[in-house]
């Protein structure tokens, strides 16, 4: 349920309500918005408990949350949540772009890519150090060595780091280097992993599972938030359908649906969503037009040499064109990607 406080409720009143809820055995989550303060209370409720909370000074009303996800729901929080990743904000007018290689392959490859994506206007650097590959014989990533290279790339370019954590045991190590955890599609329902990143305060990029419904995806976000970490950004990366021309089917209706159902920001991954570099710019533009709060795109200086996901990786010059094109679409819908608008025509 949600305890809505009176607009003029004092901090003492809020504290008192929180204390009473905790005494009643509720798990408490405070949300201080510009308009109103609400307290999410998760736990066993009785008519008696509700009456007593309702009668506590400063309480305006109590509303039950009907959606199965509570803290991730729009019922809990009407205002859009903003998630700050190393100074880059998701969920506002700005549409940040996370770019970089699928996997960190070498120092040269990573630093070269980082410099190029930075020059084209990217806001954060991606790169997998732990790669969850379909085949156990494929390149599995450089592990901690890869994380160190990412930290070096951040040092040089100033770009914050987004990288995947695959194993709950590695959460602490990845947290030392990354600015944002990525939870991969294959791990969307790895509840131990979700709880583990939920115990930190570091932002989490939660990718949608290959065959997950929007409801299941939001329930996965609920795991992270209920463990204590509200800094969740969702990522639509395509789902399994009968179509084989594209690697996955990028479900852009999920962007619109998530904004209807949840207060969390949602970004789009047109690289895994299509599997082909030629389709990436078109779907990136479509994602921004649908209201995506950001993009994550794979870029490689020489895709033909990539150890993973080469066919869907953009060459730097194509990425630069994509950035200009998505900026123009963003501006048409009242947002922006690049700080400085450019005069280039739509790609
Ligand atoms: C990736 O971002 O490289 C990746 C493995 O993505 P996904 O989990 O969406 O397949
Ligand atoms: Mn990839």
Tab-separated table of C-alpha atoms in Angstrom, residues 102-103 126-134 139-144 147 162-175 178 180-197 204-205 207:
chain	number	residue	atom	x	y	z
A	102	UNK	CA	30.182	-5.749	-27.173
A	103	UNK	CA	33.252	-7.096	-25.380
A	126	UNK	CA	29.883	0.125	-22.602
A	127	UNK	CA	31.998	-3.018	-22.837
A	128	UNK	CA	31.595	-6.540	-21.519
A	129	UNK	CA	34.326	-8.013	-19.342
A	130	UNK	CA	32.226	-11.085	-18.479
A	131	UNK	CA	30.419	-12.347	-21.566
A	132	UNK	CA	27.470	-14.731	-21.212
A	133	UNK	CA	27.857	-16.518	-24.561
A	134	UNK	CA	25.433	-18.989	-26.058
A	139	UNK	CA	35.146	-15.821	-26.183
A	140	UNK	CA	34.076	-15.395	-22.553
A	141	UNK	CA	35.627	-11.990	-21.848
A	142	UNK	CA	38.758	-10.726	-20.080
A	143	UNK	CA	37.135	-10.691	-16.604
A	144	UNK	CA	38.877	-8.374	-14.101
A	147	UNK	CA	37.332	-4.111	-15.893
A	162	UNK	CA	28.468	0.408	-18.034
A	163	UNK	CA	29.405	-3.266	-17.826
A	164	UNK	CA	27.653	-6.562	-17.287
A	165	UNK	CA	27.809	-8.573	-14.098
A	166	UNK	CA	26.958	-12.220	-14.619
A	167	UNK	CA	27.706	-13.876	-11.316
A	168	UNK	CA	26.498	-12.776	-7.858
A	169	UNK	CA	30.026	-13.524	-6.589
A	170	UNK	CA	31.445	-10.807	-8.896
A	171	UNK	CA	29.116	-7.979	-7.835
A	172	UNK	CA	31.626	-6.515	-5.392
A	173	UNK	CA	34.495	-6.629	-7.893
A	174	UNK	CA	32.438	-5.135	-10.733
A	175	UNK	CA	31.179	-2.406	-8.355
A	178	UNK	CA	31.740	0.228	-13.004
A	180	UNK	CA	26.439	1.137	-13.750
A	181	UNK	CA	25.813	-2.606	-13.583
A	182	UNK	CA	24.300	-4.237	-16.634
A	183	UNK	CA	22.088	-7.261	-16.016
A	184	UNK	CA	21.943	-9.202	-19.251
A	185	UNK	CA	18.853	-10.596	-20.925
A	186	UNK	CA	19.828	-14.143	-19.954
A	187	UNK	CA	20.016	-13.144	-16.309
A	188	UNK	CA	16.852	-11.074	-16.043
A	189	UNK	CA	15.336	-13.679	-13.752
A	190	UNK	CA	18.498	-14.593	-11.870
A	191	UNK	CA	16.919	-13.549	-8.598
A	192	UNK	CA	20.080	-14.041	-6.530
A	193	UNK	CA	21.935	-11.675	-8.860
A	194	UNK	CA	19.080	-9.133	-8.814
A	195	UNK	CA	19.021	-9.142	-5.018
A	196	UNK	CA	22.800	-8.799	-4.878
A	197	UNK	CA	22.897	-5.673	-7.101
A	204	UNK	CA	21.470	-0.958	-12.669
A	205	UNK	CA	20.652	-1.375	-16.371
A	207	UNK	CA	17.777	-5.796	-19.851
